Amino acid sequence: GAEIQPPDPATTIPDPRVEATTGGLPEVTCAKGVFQGFDVYLTRPGQPRTLIGFSTSRHYLVTAPLPPSGTAEVWTIDVQYRYQNAPFGQISQSVDVTVRGV
């Protein structure tokens, strides 16, 4: 059969969407395509970017602890695809989401 060319890492950039759920936690949605899934990174105010999980579906619920009740923080979400069990391509543009403590 015809050989399928692997994606080009130089031009492979995920395009995540982030929305707050009814429980206040952000949900990341990203097309998966030919990839195994995507790694999700979270940056909270004053903290370094941290790998918080891996999604094999189109959706990932961020389950980091919410800020204290009555306060809000801007969280920055980045994603990167995984291909053949390794990070692949470029890291997405950062997406900011305001998260409120409940």
PDB file of C-alpha atoms in Angstrom:
ATOM      1  CA  GLY A   1       0.000   0.000   0.000  1.00  0.00           C
ATOM      2  CA  ALA A   2       0.907   3.644  -0.214  1.00  0.00           C
ATOM      3  CA  GLU A   3       3.094   4.928   2.570  1.00  0.00           C
ATOM      4  CA  ILE A   4       1.485   7.651   4.666  1.00  0.00           C
ATOM      5  CA  GLN A   5       3.786  10.584   5.296  1.00  0.00           C
ATOM      6  CA  PRO A   6       4.123  11.573   8.953  1.00  0.00           C
ATOM      7  CA  PRO A   7       3.031  15.102   9.895  1.00  0.00           C
ATOM      8  CA  ASP A   8       5.622  17.878   9.649  1.00  0.00           C
ATOM      9  CA  PRO A   9       6.732  18.917  13.168  1.00  0.00           C
ATOM     10  CA  ALA A  10       7.686  22.393  11.936  1.00  0.00           C
ATOM     11  CA  THR A  11       4.107  23.172  10.890  1.00  0.00           C
ATOM     12  CA  THR A  12       2.155  21.065  13.388  1.00  0.00           C
ATOM     13  CA  ILE A  13       0.602  23.442  15.929  1.00  0.00           C
ATOM     14  CA  PRO A  14      -2.472  22.473  17.988  1.00  0.00           C
ATOM     15  CA  ASP A  15      -5.355  24.952  18.141  1.00  0.00           C
ATOM     16  CA  PRO A  16      -6.982  24.441  21.554  1.00  0.00           C
ATOM     17  CA  ARG A  17     -10.179  26.031  22.810  1.00  0.00           C
ATOM     18  CA  VAL A  18     -10.711  26.527  26.541  1.00  0.00           C
ATOM     19  CA  GLU A  19     -14.049  27.101  28.262  1.00  0.00           C
ATOM     20  CA  ALA A  20     -15.014  27.194  31.911  1.00  0.00           C
ATOM     21  CA  THR A  21     -17.412  24.404  32.895  1.00  0.00           C
ATOM     22  CA  THR A  22     -20.401  24.773  35.209  1.00  0.00           C
ATOM     23  CA  GLY A  23     -18.190  23.590  38.100  1.00  0.00           C
ATOM     24  CA  GLY A  24     -15.722  26.387  37.365  1.00  0.00           C
ATOM     25  CA  LEU A  25     -12.952  24.144  36.040  1.00  0.00           C
ATOM     26  CA  PRO A  26     -11.655  24.809  32.524  1.00  0.00           C
ATOM     27  CA  GLU A  27     -12.162  22.227  29.784  1.00  0.00           C
ATOM     28  CA  VAL A  28      -9.670  22.084  26.919  1.00  0.00           C
ATOM     29  CA  THR A  29     -10.938  20.971  23.499  1.00  0.00           C
ATOM     30  CA  CYS A  30      -8.492  20.198  20.705  1.00  0.00           C
ATOM     31  CA  ALA A  31      -8.785  18.256  17.449  1.00  0.00           C
ATOM     32  CA  LYS A  32      -6.724  15.066  17.610  1.00  0.00           C
ATOM     33  CA  GLY A  33      -6.265  14.086  13.970  1.00  0.00           C
ATOM     34  CA  VAL A  34      -3.522  11.489  13.423  1.00  0.00           C
ATOM     35  CA  PHE A  35      -2.042  12.049  16.880  1.00  0.00           C
ATOM     36  CA  GLN A  36      -2.308   9.856  19.986  1.00  0.00           C
ATOM     37  CA  GLY A  37      -3.637  12.843  21.859  1.00  0.00           C
ATOM     38  CA  PHE A  38      -2.225  15.954  23.484  1.00  0.00           C
ATOM     39  CA  ASP A  39      -0.309  17.001  26.575  1.00  0.00           C
ATOM     40  CA  VAL A  40      -1.895  19.809  28.615  1.00  0.00           C
ATOM     41  CA  TYR A  41       0.245  22.410  30.373  1.00  0.00           C
ATOM     42  CA  LEU A  42      -1.009  24.850  33.019  1.00  0.00           C
ATOM     43  CA  THR A  43       0.612  28.074  34.179  1.00  0.00           C
ATOM     44  CA  ARG A  44      -0.883  29.651  37.298  1.00  0.00           C
ATOM     45  CA  PRO A  45       0.043  33.168  38.486  1.00  0.00           C
ATOM     46  CA  GLY A  46       3.593  33.235  39.869  1.00  0.00           C
ATOM     47  CA  GLN A  47       4.225  29.563  39.056  1.00  0.00           C
ATOM     48  CA  PRO A  48       6.133  27.801  36.265  1.00  0.00           C
ATOM     49  CA  ARG A  49       4.351  26.033  33.417  1.00  0.00           C
ATOM     50  CA  THR A  50       3.552  22.476  34.501  1.00  0.00           C
ATOM     51  CA  LEU A  51       2.501  19.393  32.553  1.00  0.00           C
ATOM     52  CA  ILE A  52      -0.812  18.445  34.169  1.00  0.00           C
ATOM     53  CA  GLY A  53      -2.102  15.661  31.968  1.00  0.00           C
ATOM     54  CA  PHE A  54      -2.564  13.863  28.683  1.00  0.00           C
ATOM     55  CA  SER A  55      -5.792  13.449  26.721  1.00  0.00           C
ATOM     56  CA  THR A  56      -6.487  10.650  24.259  1.00  0.00           C
ATOM     57  CA  SER A  57      -9.832  12.244  23.351  1.00  0.00           C
ATOM     58  CA  ARG A  58     -10.754  15.701  22.071  1.00  0.00           C
ATOM     59  CA  HIS A  59     -11.539  16.967  25.589  1.00  0.00           C
ATOM     60  CA  TYR A  60      -9.528  17.379  28.796  1.00  0.00           C
ATOM     61  CA  LEU A  61     -10.938  18.662  32.082  1.00  0.00           C
ATOM     62  CA  VAL A  62      -8.370  20.622  34.100  1.00  0.00           C
ATOM     63  CA  THR A  63      -8.759  19.420  37.697  1.00  0.00           C
ATOM     64  CA  ALA A  64      -6.215  21.693  39.402  1.00  0.00           C
ATOM     65  CA  PRO A  65      -7.405  23.166  42.717  1.00  0.00           C
ATOM     66  CA  LEU A  66      -9.479  26.309  42.237  1.00  0.00           C
ATOM     67  CA  PRO A  67      -8.327  29.608  43.767  1.00  0.00           C
ATOM     68  CA  PRO A  68      -9.713  30.542  47.205  1.00  0.00           C
ATOM     69  CA  SER A  69     -13.438  31.286  47.380  1.00  0.00           C
ATOM     70  CA  GLY A  70     -14.323  34.769  46.154  1.00  0.00           C
ATOM     71  CA  THR A  71     -11.071  35.250  44.212  1.00  0.00           C
ATOM     72  CA  ALA A  72     -10.163  34.827  40.564  1.00  0.00           C
ATOM     73  CA  GLU A  73      -6.975  33.842  38.753  1.00  0.00           C
ATOM     74  CA  VAL A  74      -6.001  33.906  35.096  1.00  0.00           C
ATOM     75  CA  TRP A  75      -4.710  30.472  34.125  1.00  0.00           C
ATOM     76  CA  THR A  76      -2.727  29.964  30.937  1.00  0.00           C
ATOM     77  CA  ILE A  77      -3.242  26.707  29.031  1.00  0.00           C
ATOM     78  CA  ASP A  78      -0.894  25.315  26.372  1.00  0.00           C
ATOM     79  CA  VAL A  79      -1.107  21.983  24.554  1.00  0.00           C
ATOM     80  CA  GLN A  80       1.269  19.893  22.467  1.00  0.00           C
ATOM     81  CA  TYR A  81       0.456  16.831  20.405  1.00  0.00           C
ATOM     82  CA  ARG A  82       1.914  13.381  21.074  1.00  0.00           C
ATOM     83  CA  TYR A  83       2.943  11.129  18.179  1.00  0.00           C
ATOM     84  CA  GLN A  84       4.593   7.712  18.557  1.00  0.00           C
ATOM     85  CA  ASN A  85       4.729   8.123  22.364  1.00  0.00           C
ATOM     86  CA  ALA A  86       6.650  11.425  22.295  1.00  0.00           C
ATOM     87  CA  PRO A  87       5.816  15.143  22.298  1.00  0.00           C
ATOM     88  CA  PHE A  88       5.449  16.277  18.687  1.00  0.00           C
ATOM     89  CA  GLY A  89       5.444  19.550  16.793  1.00  0.00           C
ATOM     90  CA  GLN A  90       5.058  23.015  18.209  1.00  0.00           C
ATOM     91  CA  ILE A  91       3.391  24.024  21.472  1.00  0.00           C
ATOM     92  CA  SER A  92       0.080  25.796  20.869  1.00  0.00           C
ATOM     93  CA  GLN A  93      -0.561  29.472  21.270  1.00  0.00           C
ATOM     94  CA  SER A  94      -1.332  30.124  24.938  1.00  0.00           C
ATOM     95  CA  VAL A  95      -4.991  30.417  25.882  1.00  0.00           C
ATOM     96  CA  ASP A  96      -5.910  32.417  28.990  1.00  0.00           C
ATOM     97  CA  VAL A  97      -8.974  31.563  31.041  1.00  0.00           C
ATOM     98  CA  THR A  98     -10.269  33.287  34.168  1.00  0.00           C
ATOM     99  CA  VAL A  99     -10.991  30.798  36.939  1.00  0.00           C
ATOM    100  CA  ARG A 100     -12.984  31.776  40.032  1.00  0.00           C
ATOM    101  CA  GLY A 101     -12.968  30.116  43.425  1.00  0.00           C
ATOM    102  CA  VAL A 102     -16.348  28.790  44.521  1.00  0.00           C
TER     103      VAL A 102
END
